[in-house]
């Protein structure tokens, strides 16, 4: 035994004794409380002296490995559980076995696989350095968390260092990366500077996201590192959208992108991969031949729950078989084999399309530093894994000597890693907190008062459209556009056709505009996406599976990568399936510190009309549900005029927006459109004004409404005039629910001093409740009476009209409310 091996062995014994004293939790070890310990070469968990190497049988007195053929079910192996081996390290996932998988599943020949047999010394040392940087960085984070420098939720990656080693080895700077909340090391491996990552964790302005994101939201637009997403599995459709953006880039610039071999890589745990989003995204990847790698990090724990306890099959790499997507599984404790496999699979994705790579590994830490880890067998498993399955130590003791790597070589790598992490911590400490005003600056990419008529299309847009769109199809589209414009001149344009006209014009004008919808080829329910796929093809106009969350997520991924996706919901209540994705769309610009724009438009028919007989599920106030999502602009249109102008503005806006249309009036209301004009997205519109005489007589009332309420209010106006011509209303259409146009509301109230709100949302948490509160806070001195809020009852909307009248307010209720206000009855 050489002197350096003996010294390191003694250090490991001492460290292990200290580590397992008490509860045996690394997060409470004194090693992490020592101000300098996180930079020590021995700060990572150290192996037991009896640990068997992969090339050596375990001593009889210790835990002999169970072979693949006689391994019992995890839940039925008490001896293995006693040793902490709830999932023993696999013996059948070495490179030779992996090559057999690659041959069978991927169709790669023995000859073609030969080039992956060897990883050079320099590449091994580079990968080892990446593992050391990852381990020491996470240990530094752990200490900083205990010191209060890092706050909130934090999730460490100790034990899984072969993943960042693979990323730094096989993934290129131009590749698009989508990770989840345990992404520190993935960002580092993608080339994101350690200083900026640490500063982000320290909530400093020099962080990757200016301190707006934190531990779970690391982004770097220059490295194509696109998250850091906090909701389990939500990154999957975003990554699919990112992969689509690569194909779109190639389609729009065939010459410039002829050598483009970029891919998207998405990280997902084997627990998260049980989410239904995985199946949807595999389907999408297969259907479109997307250049995407699903990298499954298999640590056997869904948070801390033992994954086999909740999943019938944890072999996620086989999940693609149904879709024709090949998969392979490798032992992540063997870094060299992981690199070989990673290279082969990544090359396959670059050349042929989607694949799954599952890396069997262990996570040495809990879900987060504050995690009590009471789940079955978790503490015992951690102790065993640190002693038997540390990829860093396995590399040092097995792979390094076999490849001529000396202790001096390893020590140089550790020193480099130590210096990198030390510099990162010092940088983060020295950085300043972000200014308080930055939060409001990051609310919207475009100011609410932006004039979208001034926004030019991309450079060369007309030439790109002419080059990439079939001439006959483009001519047919323009002919149809002319027909719709003619209908507009005749006041014969429906709301649905007005939106369709705006979309077609914008897709012709800007080739980065895309659209996603169900039943898209047939024009959906109201012709909104009519002729889009027939004109612009299946990439720019995607017919979607019936899951709004899936294709809203895909649109989000496209929006992060230079496109302007439109999502047509058919009925906005279906957007309930996509609330998580809509929420992330609203948050992304701010969370990324303004790095990623989010020009995504969601359009659909919704609201609740009196006597619409659609029942509770199709009559929900989805517009109220999304009001609380930050970063969203929310508009409504009750006429073809408003629908056309707002659609064009929203498509051109660099942030996410939702345009709600009145479901029962989509084909009934006809009128004209302000052709070639964008309307403001932050303004209410006075549709009629009470006369000065009515104002002077105290018989004027301000009425705020939207969607079906506009028609109901116009019916009410006629009834009011018939009952008492001296009573009049200021009728204001709320075309912008967020931001709310308080200036227009205040101007009307300064005349009438009375307010009624005809609202298509519930009494609790409704739009009217928000408006009423803002009026009371900001315009209290203008009110002569309490606000009359005519809103839906909190009860679900019934189908039968006899009951529905008790829930949904209408013109007759507004008439009564106006006369009550005029008479002073409150």
CSV table of N, CA and C in Angstrom, one decimal, residues 81 83-88 299-301 304 306 361-364 376-387:
chain,number,residue,atom,x,y,z
A,81,UNK,N,-32.2,-4.8,3.6
A,81,UNK,CA,-32.7,-3.6,4.3
A,81,UNK,C,-31.9,-3.3,5.5
A,83,UNK,N,-28.9,-3.8,5.9
A,83,UNK,CA,-27.6,-3.2,5.4
A,83,UNK,C,-27.8,-1.9,4.8
A,84,UNK,N,-29.0,-1.4,4.6
A,84,UNK,CA,-29.3,-0.2,3.9
A,84,UNK,C,-29.4,-0.4,2.4
A,85,UNK,N,-29.4,-1.7,1.9
A,85,UNK,CA,-29.4,-1.9,0.5
A,85,UNK,C,-30.8,-2.2,0.0
A,86,UNK,N,-31.6,-1.2,0.1
A,86,UNK,CA,-33.0,-1.3,-0.4
A,86,UNK,C,-33.0,-1.5,-1.9
A,87,UNK,N,-32.0,-0.9,-2.5
A,87,UNK,CA,-31.8,-1.1,-4.0
A,87,UNK,C,-30.3,-1.3,-4.2
A,88,UNK,N,-29.7,-2.5,-4.2
A,88,UNK,CA,-28.3,-2.7,-4.3
A,88,UNK,C,-27.8,-2.1,-5.6
A,299,UNK,N,-32.4,7.8,-8.5
A,299,UNK,CA,-31.8,7.6,-7.2
A,299,UNK,C,-32.7,6.8,-6.3
A,300,UNK,N,-33.8,6.2,-6.8
A,300,UNK,CA,-34.7,5.3,-6.0
A,300,UNK,C,-35.6,6.0,-5.1
A,301,UNK,N,-35.6,7.4,-5.1
A,301,UNK,CA,-36.4,8.1,-4.1
A,301,UNK,C,-37.3,9.1,-4.8
A,304,UNK,N,-38.5,11.5,-0.8
A,304,UNK,CA,-37.8,10.5,0.0
A,304,UNK,C,-38.5,9.2,0.0
A,306,UNK,N,-39.6,5.7,-1.1
A,306,UNK,CA,-38.9,4.7,-1.9
A,306,UNK,C,-39.7,4.4,-3.1
A,361,UNK,N,-28.3,5.8,-9.6
A,361,UNK,CA,-27.4,6.5,-8.7
A,361,UNK,C,-28.0,6.5,-7.3
A,362,UNK,N,-27.4,7.2,-6.5
A,362,UNK,CA,-27.9,7.4,-5.1
A,362,UNK,C,-27.7,8.8,-4.7
A,363,UNK,N,-28.7,9.3,-3.9
A,363,UNK,CA,-28.6,10.7,-3.4
A,363,UNK,C,-28.2,10.6,-1.9
A,364,UNK,N,-27.0,11.2,-1.5
A,364,UNK,CA,-26.5,11.0,-0.2
A,364,UNK,C,-27.3,11.9,0.8
A,376,UNK,N,-39.4,5.2,5.1
A,376,UNK,CA,-38.9,3.9,5.3
A,376,UNK,C,-37.5,3.6,4.8
A,377,UNK,N,-36.6,3.3,5.7
A,377,UNK,CA,-35.2,2.9,5.3
A,377,UNK,C,-34.3,4.0,4.7
A,378,UNK,N,-34.7,5.2,4.8
A,378,UNK,CA,-33.9,6.3,4.1
A,378,UNK,C,-32.6,6.5,4.8
A,379,UNK,N,-32.6,6.6,6.2
A,379,UNK,CA,-31.3,6.8,6.8
A,379,UNK,C,-30.3,5.7,6.7
A,380,UNK,N,-30.8,4.5,6.8
A,380,UNK,CA,-29.9,3.3,6.6
A,380,UNK,C,-29.4,3.3,5.2
A,381,UNK,N,-30.2,3.6,4.2
A,381,UNK,CA,-29.8,3.6,2.8
A,381,UNK,C,-28.7,4.6,2.6
A,382,UNK,N,-28.8,5.8,3.2
A,382,UNK,CA,-27.8,6.8,3.0
A,382,UNK,C,-26.5,6.4,3.6
A,383,UNK,N,-26.5,5.8,4.7
A,383,UNK,CA,-25.2,5.3,5.3
A,383,UNK,C,-24.6,4.3,4.4
A,384,UNK,N,-25.4,3.3,3.9
A,384,UNK,CA,-24.8,2.3,3.0
A,384,UNK,C,-24.3,2.9,1.7
A,385,UNK,N,-25.0,3.8,1.2
A,385,UNK,CA,-24.7,4.4,-0.1
A,385,UNK,C,-23.4,5.2,0.0
A,386,UNK,N,-23.2,6.0,1.1
A,386,UNK,CA,-22.0,6.7,1.3
A,386,UNK,C,-20.8,5.8,1.4
A,387,UNK,N,-21.0,4.6,2.0
A,387,UNK,CA,-19.9,3.7,2.3
A,387,UNK,C,-19.6,2.8,1.0
